[in-house]
Coordinates of C-alpha atoms and ligand atoms in Angstrom, one line a residue:
M556 CA -20.5 18.0 -34.1
Y557 CA -20.0 18.0 -37.6
T558 CA -22.8 17.3 -40.1
A559 CA -22.9 15.8 -43.6
S560 CA -23.7 19.2 -45.0
D561 CA -20.5 20.8 -43.3
P562 CA -18.3 21.2 -46.3
L563 CA -15.0 21.1 -44.2
L564 CA -16.2 18.0 -42.5
K565 CA -18.1 15.8 -44.8
I566 CA -18.5 12.5 -43.7
E567 CA -16.9 9.6 -45.8
K568 CA -19.8 7.3 -45.7
D569 CA -19.5 3.7 -47.0
T570 CA -15.7 4.1 -47.2
E571 CA -12.9 3.3 -44.8
E572 CA -11.6 7.0 -45.0
Y573 CA -13.1 7.6 -41.5
R574 CA -10.1 5.5 -40.2
D575 CA -7.3 8.1 -41.6
H576 CA -8.6 11.1 -39.6
I577 CA -9.8 12.0 -36.1
N578 CA -13.3 13.3 -36.0
T579 CA -12.5 16.0 -33.6
I580 CA -9.9 17.4 -35.6
R581 CA -11.1 19.3 -38.8
P582 CA -9.1 19.1 -41.9
D583 CA -7.7 22.8 -41.3
G584 CA -6.3 21.4 -38.1
K585 CA -8.6 23.2 -35.7
R586 CA -10.4 21.3 -33.2
A587 CA -14.2 20.4 -33.9
W588 CA -15.9 21.0 -30.7
I589 CA -18.5 18.1 -29.7
Y590 CA -21.9 19.3 -28.6
A591 CA -23.3 16.3 -27.7
K592 CA -27.0 15.8 -27.3
K593 CA -28.2 14.8 -24.0
P594 CA -28.4 11.2 -23.9
K595 CA -31.8 9.4 -22.5
G596 CA -33.0 6.0 -22.0
R597 CA -32.5 3.0 -19.7
F598 CA -28.7 2.6 -20.1
Y599 CA -28.3 6.1 -19.4
R600 CA -30.3 5.7 -16.2
W601 CA -28.2 2.7 -15.3
R602 CA -24.8 4.4 -15.9
T603 CA -26.1 7.4 -13.8
L604 CA -26.9 4.9 -10.9
V605 CA -23.5 3.4 -11.2
S606 CA -21.8 6.7 -11.4
Y607 CA -23.4 8.1 -8.5
L608 CA -22.3 5.3 -6.3
L609 CA -18.6 5.5 -7.5
L610 CA -18.9 9.3 -7.1
A611 CA -19.9 8.6 -3.3
L612 CA -17.2 6.0 -3.0
M613 CA -14.6 8.4 -4.5
F614 CA -15.6 11.3 -2.3
L615 CA -15.8 9.4 0.7
G616 CA -13.1 7.0 0.5
P617 CA -10.2 9.2 2.2
Y618 CA -12.7 10.5 4.8
V619 CA -14.9 7.7 6.2
R620 CA -12.9 6.0 8.7
I621 CA -13.0 2.2 9.8
H622 CA -11.3 1.2 12.9
G623 CA -9.7 4.9 12.7
Q624 CA -8.3 4.1 9.4
P625 CA -9.7 5.5 6.2
L626 CA -11.6 3.6 3.9
L627 CA -9.3 4.1 1.1
L628 CA -5.7 5.6 1.1
I629 CA -3.1 5.6 -1.9
N630 CA -0.1 7.0 -0.3
V631 CA 2.5 6.4 -2.8
L632 CA 4.7 8.7 -1.2
E633 CA 5.2 6.6 2.1
R634 CA 4.1 3.2 0.3
K635 CA 1.2 2.9 2.7
F636 CA -2.2 1.7 1.1
I637 CA -5.5 1.1 2.8
L638 CA -8.1 -0.6 0.9
F639 CA -11.5 -0.8 2.6
G640 CA -9.9 -0.8 6.1
F641 CA -7.1 -3.1 5.2
V642 CA -3.7 -1.5 5.7
F643 CA -0.9 -2.5 3.6
W644 CA 2.4 -1.3 4.9
P645 CA 5.8 -0.7 3.1
Q646 CA 6.5 -4.2 4.3
D647 CA 3.5 -5.5 2.1
F648 CA 4.5 -3.4 -0.8
Y649 CA 4.8 -6.7 -3.0
L650 CA 1.2 -7.5 -2.3
V651 CA 0.3 -4.0 -3.6
V652 CA 2.5 -4.8 -7.0
L653 CA 0.8 -8.0 -7.0
G654 CA -2.6 -6.5 -6.4
L655 CA -1.9 -4.0 -9.2
L656 CA -0.8 -6.7 -11.3
T657 CA -3.9 -8.7 -10.9
L658 CA -5.9 -5.6 -11.6
I659 CA -4.3 -4.9 -14.9
L660 CA -4.8 -8.6 -15.9
T661 CA -8.4 -8.1 -15.0
I662 CA -8.8 -5.2 -17.4
V663 CA -6.8 -6.8 -20.0
L664 CA -9.1 -10.3 -19.7
F665 CA -12.2 -8.1 -19.6
T666 CA -11.2 -5.9 -22.4
S667 CA -10.5 -8.9 -24.7
V668 CA -13.8 -10.4 -24.0
F669 CA -16.3 -7.5 -23.0
G670 CA -14.4 -4.5 -24.6
R671 CA -14.1 -1.1 -22.9
L672 CA -16.6 -1.6 -20.1
W673 CA -14.4 0.0 -17.9
C674 CA -14.2 3.4 -20.0
G675 CA -18.0 3.7 -20.3
W676 CA -19.1 2.5 -17.0
T677 CA -16.3 3.2 -14.2
C678 CA -13.6 5.2 -15.7
P679 CA -13.3 8.4 -13.4
Q680 CA -12.9 10.5 -16.6
T681 CA -16.0 9.5 -18.1
V682 CA -17.8 9.3 -14.8
F683 CA -16.9 13.1 -13.9
M684 CA -17.2 14.3 -17.4
E685 CA -20.3 12.8 -18.4
M686 CA -22.5 12.5 -15.0
V687 CA -21.0 15.8 -13.4
F688 CA -19.6 18.4 -15.7
R689 CA -21.5 17.5 -18.7
K690 CA -24.8 17.5 -16.7
I691 CA -24.0 21.1 -15.5
E692 CA -23.5 22.2 -18.9
Y693 CA -26.9 21.0 -20.0
L694 CA -28.4 22.9 -17.0
I695 CA -26.4 26.2 -17.7
E696 CA -26.2 26.2 -21.5
G697 CA -29.1 24.0 -22.5
D698 CA -29.0 20.8 -24.9
F699 CA -26.6 20.7 -27.8
Q700 CA -28.6 22.9 -30.1
Q701 CA -28.8 25.7 -27.3
Q702 CA -24.9 25.2 -26.7
K703 CA -24.0 25.5 -30.5
Q704 CA -26.3 28.7 -30.7
L705 CA -24.7 30.1 -27.5
A706 CA -21.1 29.5 -28.9
A707 CA -21.8 31.1 -32.2
S708 CA -23.5 34.2 -30.5
P709 CA -21.7 37.3 -29.9
W710 CA -20.4 38.1 -26.6
N711 CA -23.4 39.8 -24.5
A712 CA -24.7 39.5 -21.0
N713 CA -26.4 36.3 -21.3
K714 CA -23.2 34.6 -23.0
I715 CA -20.8 35.9 -20.4
L716 CA -23.2 34.9 -17.5
R717 CA -23.8 31.6 -18.7
K718 CA -20.4 30.7 -19.7
G719 CA -19.0 32.5 -16.4
A720 CA -21.2 30.6 -14.1
K721 CA -20.3 27.4 -15.7
L722 CA -16.8 28.0 -15.5
L723 CA -17.0 29.0 -12.0
I724 CA -18.8 25.9 -11.1
F725 CA -16.5 23.8 -13.0
Y726 CA -13.3 25.4 -11.1
A727 CA -15.1 24.8 -7.7
I728 CA -15.7 21.2 -8.5
S729 CA -12.3 20.8 -9.9
F730 CA -11.1 22.1 -6.4
A731 CA -13.1 19.8 -4.7
I732 CA -11.7 17.1 -6.7
A733 CA -8.1 18.1 -6.1
N734 CA -8.6 18.2 -2.3
T735 CA -9.9 14.6 -2.3
F736 CA -7.2 13.4 -4.7
L737 CA -4.7 14.8 -2.5
A738 CA -6.7 13.4 0.5
Y739 CA -6.0 10.2 -1.1
I740 CA -2.2 10.5 -1.4
I741 CA -1.4 12.2 2.0
G742 CA -4.5 11.3 4.1
S743 CA -7.5 13.5 5.1
E744 CA -5.5 14.5 8.5
E745 CA -2.7 16.1 6.5
L746 CA -5.1 17.6 4.2
F747 CA -7.1 19.2 7.1
K748 CA -3.8 20.5 8.2
I749 CA -2.9 22.2 4.9
I750 CA -6.4 23.6 4.8
S751 CA -6.6 25.0 8.4
E752 CA -2.9 26.2 9.0
P753 CA -1.3 28.9 7.5
V754 CA -0.1 28.7 4.0
S755 CA 3.3 29.3 4.8
E756 CA 3.6 26.1 6.6
H757 CA 2.4 24.2 3.8
I758 CA 3.7 25.8 0.7
G759 CA 4.2 22.2 -0.9
G760 CA 0.6 21.4 -0.2
F761 CA -0.8 24.6 -1.2
I762 CA 0.9 24.3 -4.4
A763 CA -0.3 20.8 -5.0
I764 CA -4.1 21.6 -4.4
N765 CA -3.9 24.4 -6.8
L766 CA -1.8 22.6 -9.6
F767 CA -4.2 19.7 -9.3
T768 CA -7.2 21.9 -9.5
V769 CA -6.0 23.6 -12.6
V770 CA -5.2 20.3 -14.2
F771 CA -8.7 19.0 -13.4
F772 CA -10.4 22.1 -14.5
L773 CA -8.6 22.0 -18.0
V774 CA -9.2 18.2 -18.2
F775 CA -12.9 18.8 -17.9
A776 CA -13.6 22.2 -19.3
R777 CA -11.1 21.9 -22.3
F778 CA -9.6 18.8 -23.2
R779 CA -12.4 16.4 -22.5
E780 CA -12.6 13.6 -24.9
Q781 CA -9.2 14.5 -26.1
V782 CA -7.8 12.6 -22.8
C783 CA -9.3 9.5 -24.0
H784 CA -8.3 10.0 -27.6
F785 CA -4.8 10.8 -27.2
A786 CA -3.5 11.0 -23.4
C787 CA -5.0 7.8 -21.8
P788 CA -2.5 4.8 -22.1
Y789 CA -5.4 2.3 -21.6
G790 CA -7.3 3.7 -24.7
R791 CA -4.0 3.2 -26.7
F792 CA -3.4 -0.3 -25.9
Q793 CA -6.8 -1.8 -25.7
S794 CA -7.0 -1.8 -29.6
A795 CA -4.6 -4.5 -29.1
L796 CA -6.7 -6.4 -26.9
V797 CA -10.0 -6.6 -28.8
D798 CA -10.8 -8.7 -31.9
N799 CA -13.9 -9.4 -33.9
D800 CA -15.1 -11.4 -31.3
T801 CA -15.0 -9.0 -28.4
I802 CA -18.4 -7.7 -27.3
S803 CA -18.9 -3.9 -27.5
V804 CA -21.0 -1.3 -28.6
T805 CA -22.0 -2.4 -32.3
Y806 CA -24.2 -1.4 -35.1
D807 CA -26.0 -4.4 -36.6
F808 CA -25.1 -3.4 -40.3
K809 CA -26.9 -6.5 -41.6
R810 CA -30.1 -5.6 -40.1
G811 CA -29.4 -1.8 -40.5
E812 CA -28.4 -1.7 -44.3
K813 CA -29.1 -0.3 -46.6
R814 CA -29.9 2.8 -44.4
G815 CA -32.4 5.4 -45.7
T816 CA -34.2 8.2 -44.2
L817 CA -37.9 8.1 -43.8
G818 CA -38.2 10.7 -46.7
A819 CA -36.0 8.6 -49.2
R820 CA -38.1 5.5 -48.3
K821 CA -41.4 7.3 -48.9
K822 CA -40.3 8.7 -52.2
A823 CA -39.0 5.3 -53.4
G824 CA -42.3 3.9 -52.2
F825 CA -41.2 1.8 -49.4
S826 CA -42.4 2.3 -45.7
I827 CA -40.5 1.6 -42.7
V828 CA -43.0 -0.7 -41.4
S829 CA -42.7 -3.9 -42.9
A830 CA -45.4 -5.6 -44.7
A831 CA -45.7 -8.2 -41.7
Q832 CA -45.9 -5.3 -39.3
A833 CA -48.7 -3.9 -41.2
G834 CA -50.5 -7.1 -41.2
G835 CA -53.1 -8.7 -43.8
A836 CA -50.2 -9.5 -46.4
S837 CA -49.9 -12.9 -48.1
Q838 CA -46.5 -14.8 -47.9
A839 CA -46.2 -14.1 -51.5
Q840 CA -46.5 -10.5 -50.9
L841 CA -44.2 -10.5 -48.3
N842 CA -41.5 -12.3 -50.2
A843 CA -41.8 -10.0 -53.0
G844 CA -41.8 -6.9 -50.6
A845 CA -38.8 -8.3 -49.0
S846 CA -36.8 -8.7 -51.9
A847 CA -37.7 -5.5 -53.5
N848 CA -37.1 -3.3 -50.3
P849 CA -33.6 -2.4 -50.5
Y850 CA -33.7 -1.0 -46.9
G851 CA -32.8 -2.1 -43.6
D852 CA -33.8 -0.8 -40.2
C853 CA -31.6 2.3 -39.9
I854 CA -33.5 5.3 -41.1
D855 CA -30.3 7.5 -41.0
C856 CA -31.5 9.7 -38.5
G857 CA -28.2 10.6 -37.2
S858 CA -29.4 10.2 -33.5
C859 CA -26.6 8.0 -32.8
V860 CA -24.2 10.4 -33.9
V861 CA -25.3 13.7 -32.2
V862 CA -25.4 11.9 -28.9
C863 CA -22.0 10.5 -28.9
P864 CA -19.5 12.4 -26.8
S865 CA -16.6 11.2 -28.8
G866 CA -18.0 12.6 -31.9
I867 CA -17.9 9.3 -34.0
D868 CA -20.6 7.4 -36.2
I869 CA -20.7 3.9 -34.4
R870 CA -22.1 2.9 -38.0
N871 CA -18.7 2.9 -39.2
G872 CA -17.9 0.1 -37.0
I873 CA -15.7 -0.2 -33.7
Q874 CA -13.3 2.6 -33.5
L875 CA -10.6 3.8 -31.1
E876 CA -12.3 6.7 -30.0
C877 CA -15.6 4.8 -28.9
V878 CA -15.7 4.7 -25.0
Q879 CA -18.4 2.4 -24.8
C880 CA -20.6 5.0 -23.3
T881 CA -23.9 3.4 -24.8
A882 CA -25.6 6.8 -25.4
C883 CA -26.0 5.5 -28.9
I884 CA -27.7 2.5 -27.8
D885 CA -30.3 4.6 -26.2
A886 CA -30.7 7.1 -28.9
C887 CA -31.1 4.4 -31.5
D888 CA -33.6 2.2 -29.3
K889 CA -35.9 5.5 -29.1
M890 CA -35.6 5.6 -32.8
M891 CA -36.8 2.2 -33.3
D892 CA -39.6 2.4 -30.9
A893 CA -40.7 5.3 -32.8
V894 CA -41.0 3.6 -36.2
G895 CA -42.2 0.2 -34.4
K896 CA -38.9 -1.7 -35.2
P897 CA -37.4 -4.1 -32.4
R898 CA -34.9 -2.3 -30.1
G899 CA -31.1 -3.4 -30.4
L900 CA -30.0 -2.0 -33.9
I901 CA -27.1 -0.6 -31.8
R902 CA -26.3 -3.0 -29.0
Y903 CA -23.8 -5.0 -27.0
T904 CA -22.7 -7.6 -29.3
S905 CA -19.6 -8.5 -31.5
Y906 CA -18.6 -7.8 -35.1
N907 CA -18.7 -11.6 -35.7
A908 CA -22.0 -12.3 -34.1
V909 CA -23.5 -9.5 -36.4
K910 CA -21.8 -11.1 -39.5
T911 CA -22.2 -14.8 -38.8
G912 CA -24.9 -14.9 -36.1
K913 CA -22.8 -16.8 -33.5
N914 CA -20.3 -15.3 -31.2
T915 CA -17.2 -17.0 -29.9
L916 CA -16.6 -15.9 -26.4
F917 CA -14.2 -18.2 -25.4
K918 CA -11.2 -18.4 -27.3
F919 CA -7.5 -19.8 -27.2
R920 CA -6.2 -16.3 -26.5
T921 CA -9.0 -15.8 -23.8
A922 CA -8.1 -19.1 -22.1
G923 CA -4.6 -17.8 -22.0
Y924 CA -5.6 -14.7 -20.3
L925 CA -7.7 -16.6 -18.0
A926 CA -5.1 -18.9 -16.9
V927 CA -2.5 -16.1 -16.1
W928 CA -5.3 -14.1 -14.3
L929 CA -6.0 -17.1 -12.1
L930 CA -2.6 -17.9 -11.3
V931 CA -1.7 -14.4 -10.4
L932 CA -5.0 -14.1 -8.6
S933 CA -4.4 -17.3 -6.4
I934 CA -0.8 -16.2 -5.5
F935 CA -2.0 -12.7 -4.8
T936 CA -5.0 -14.1 -2.6
G937 CA -2.8 -16.8 -1.0
L938 CA -0.1 -14.3 0.1
L939 CA -3.0 -11.9 1.3
L940 CA -4.5 -14.5 3.5
T941 CA -1.5 -15.7 4.9
R942 CA 0.7 -12.5 5.5
E943 CA 1.7 -12.0 9.1
Q944 CA -0.9 -10.1 11.1
I945 CA 1.4 -8.8 13.6
E946 CA 4.9 -8.1 11.7
T947 CA 8.0 -7.1 13.9
V948 CA 10.9 -5.5 12.7
L949 CA 14.1 -5.6 14.7
L950 CA 17.0 -3.5 14.0
R951 CA 20.3 -2.5 15.3
Q952 CA 20.5 1.2 15.6
P953 CA 22.4 2.0 12.5
G954 CA 25.7 3.8 12.8
M955 CA 26.0 3.2 16.8
L956 CA 29.0 1.2 18.0
A957 CA 29.2 -0.9 21.1
Q958 CA 29.3 1.4 24.3
R959 CA 30.8 0.8 27.7
L960 CA 28.3 1.5 30.1
P961 CA 29.3 3.3 33.5
D962 CA 28.3 -0.4 35.2
G963 CA 30.8 -2.1 33.3
Y964 CA 28.2 -3.5 30.9
I965 CA 28.5 -3.4 27.2
G966 CA 25.6 -2.0 25.5
N967 CA 24.2 -2.1 21.8
M968 CA 21.3 0.1 20.9
Y969 CA 18.1 -1.8 19.1
S970 CA 14.8 -0.7 17.7
L971 CA 11.7 -2.7 17.6
K972 CA 8.8 -1.8 15.2
V973 CA 5.5 -3.7 15.6
F974 CA 2.9 -3.4 12.9
N975 CA -0.4 -4.4 14.0
K976 CA -2.6 -5.4 10.9
T977 CA -5.5 -6.8 12.9
F978 CA -8.5 -4.8 13.8
E979 CA -7.8 -4.9 17.5
P980 CA -5.0 -3.3 20.0
Q981 CA -2.3 -5.8 20.6
K982 CA 0.1 -5.9 23.7
T983 CA 3.7 -7.0 22.5
D984 CA 6.6 -7.3 24.7
I985 CA 10.4 -8.5 23.9
R986 CA 12.8 -10.2 26.0
L987 CA 16.2 -11.8 25.7
S988 CA 15.8 -15.7 24.7
P989 CA 16.4 -18.0 27.7
E990 CA 19.9 -18.7 26.6
F991 CA 21.0 -15.2 26.8
A992 CA 18.8 -14.3 30.1
D993 CA 21.7 -14.5 32.4
K994 CA 24.4 -12.8 30.2
G995 CA 22.5 -9.3 30.6
E996 CA 19.2 -7.6 30.3
I997 CA 17.2 -5.0 28.3
R998 CA 17.1 -1.5 29.2
F999 CA 14.2 0.3 27.5
I1000 CA 14.5 3.7 26.5
D1001 CA 10.8 4.1 25.2
V1002 CA 8.0 2.8 27.0
M1003 CA 6.6 -0.3 25.5
T1004 CA 3.1 0.5 24.7
E1005 CA -0.2 -1.4 23.1
T1006 CA -0.1 -1.1 19.3
A1007 CA -3.6 0.1 18.3
A1008 CA -5.2 -1.7 15.6
Q1009 CA -4.1 -1.3 12.2
N1010 CA -1.2 0.9 13.6
F1011 CA 2.3 0.5 14.3
T1012 CA 4.6 1.4 17.3
Q1013 CA 8.4 1.6 17.6
V1014 CA 10.4 1.0 20.7
R1015 CA 14.3 1.7 21.2
F1016 CA 16.1 -0.3 23.7
M1017 CA 19.7 -1.2 24.7
V1018 CA 20.9 -4.6 25.4
A1019 CA 23.5 -4.6 28.2
L1020 CA 25.5 -7.6 28.4
K1021 CA 28.3 -8.7 31.0
P1022 CA 31.6 -7.8 29.7
E1023 CA 32.8 -11.6 30.1
A1024 CA 29.9 -12.7 27.9
V1025 CA 30.6 -10.6 25.0
G1026 CA 34.5 -10.9 24.5
T1027 CA 35.9 -9.2 21.6
V1028 CA 34.1 -11.0 18.5
N1029 CA 30.6 -10.1 17.6
L1030 CA 28.2 -12.7 18.7
P1031 CA 24.7 -13.7 17.6
I1032 CA 22.0 -12.8 19.8
E1033 CA 18.4 -13.9 20.2
F1034 CA 15.1 -12.3 21.3
D1035 CA 11.8 -13.6 22.4
I1036 CA 9.0 -11.6 21.1
L1037 CA 5.8 -11.9 23.1
L1038 CA 2.3 -11.3 22.2
N1039 CA -0.2 -10.8 25.0
G1040 CA 2.4 -12.8 27.1
Q1041 CA 2.8 -15.6 24.7
L1042 CA 5.7 -16.4 22.5
L1043 CA 4.8 -14.9 19.0
R1044 CA 8.3 -15.6 17.3
K1045 CA 12.0 -15.7 18.0
K1046 CA 14.3 -13.0 16.5
Q1047 CA 18.0 -13.1 15.9
T1048 CA 20.4 -10.5 15.3
V1049 CA 24.1 -9.5 16.1
F1050 CA 25.5 -7.8 19.2
I1051 CA 28.6 -5.7 18.3
A1052 CA 31.6 -6.6 20.5
P1053 CA 33.6 -3.6 21.6
G1054 CA 37.0 -2.9 19.6
K1055 CA 40.1 -4.0 21.4
Ligands
SF4_305 S1 -20.2 5.5 -30.5 FE1 -21.8 5.0 -29.1 S2 -20.8 3.9 -27.2 FE2 -19.1 4.7 -28.5 S3 -18.6 6.8 -27.4 FE3 -20.0 7.2 -29.3 S4 -22.0 7.3 -28.1 FE4 -20.6 6.3 -26.8
SF4_306 S1 -29.9 6.1 -34.4 FE1 -30.3 4.2 -35.2 S2 -31.6 4.4 -37.0 FE2 -30.7 6.5 -36.4 S3 -28.9 6.5 -37.8 FE3 -28.3 5.8 -35.8 S4 -28.2 3.5 -36.3 FE4 -29.5 4.5 -37.9

């Protein structure tokens, strides 16, 4: 963390120069490592609670099962997605795309109104960094002052032990994250196979786990806030979504300025405690005091700066690096409590609300986002609710021509896939439609079994038609697909006639 006394990293107060450089890069081009003070306060407690819930969900998601299916699965390789027990098969890919679009629009809408709530409260990067890795760092290396001292100290047994233990634990957690990450993609059963079977049988999986482990380790041990500053695409485009009416962690400059330390105020003959708070002053005295006292409520203690994991000074205004973690709100509230001033000098509000005293949450742009969001959400919900619960895919076996069978019949091979999207096992059957029934029969190659809940089955069969029913031209053919003995739907396809 830089300080005003650091000649290399002098804060350009009261100027706009802070926008011209990145706080984590020193003027000499080297990285300014951030030693953030351990946050404390009501927002931190709430964020801790939310984070633990999210961590539980993240770590349990691929392993907990509902009706035999994982709670969460994002198998992009096979285009199979499971959300809270609901399976989205490759046939439902349009729903996944639409769902993603809805999610992106939700983030856009919320960002334009409420800023980067996602970053501060729910982003996995912030949750892991601030609530897992940073907490371990505090535990092993102490608070920011001790961390700085340790970093500056020569390599001795204490430093090797602490740094080594920290990195070892970081690596172990990165390994656990990498395994869970892979379980989201390939499913927990496949992951257990990779773990329990010889490495030689799962070279790809073995490489993937180790690669992910190293990436996560580097992200949390080394890159940290740089991921948010430089790599995250959301962090980049959020600046196009926010404006002066967006609610975000904001310093109330009208109330805070002119800032002045307690020492400076004392020297100038002013107390941080206002005449009204001190009591006993006449209105004339109060008015006179108010006009004479140039100081606002900010006591320039720097607490909001030292606690910031992004290394910025929120008093400079809303900045790209701010992940809205609320640590500065807690730090400032503590200082306001200490000097007997109302909390909220830094709070969730907008620039315009501070400047003019009123906030315009609902604007034309917000209405536009809301309209598009509602439209996409309605389409997505409608398609989700009306999607076929039992989906059947009938295909003629590719590459197979008509066959003359020993009994003189003409055969064509087909396959039927049944996707059961319900939570009950389903018994399906297939037969030739009545108008084709006297022309031939179905000869099954596989046994047609029940389809388990949220699963699929595939059966291959041959349609054998009497030669006189076929002729020499391909003919349309129709099947009845039955569900629990009742007609579910009819399926049409083509029966290939043998060549002349
Ligand atoms: S400025 Fe405040 S809210 Fe923003 S990242 Fe820093 S501490 Fe968190
Ligand atoms: S914590 Fe509050 S009082 Fe202290 S410098 Fe920051 S804004 Fe000013």
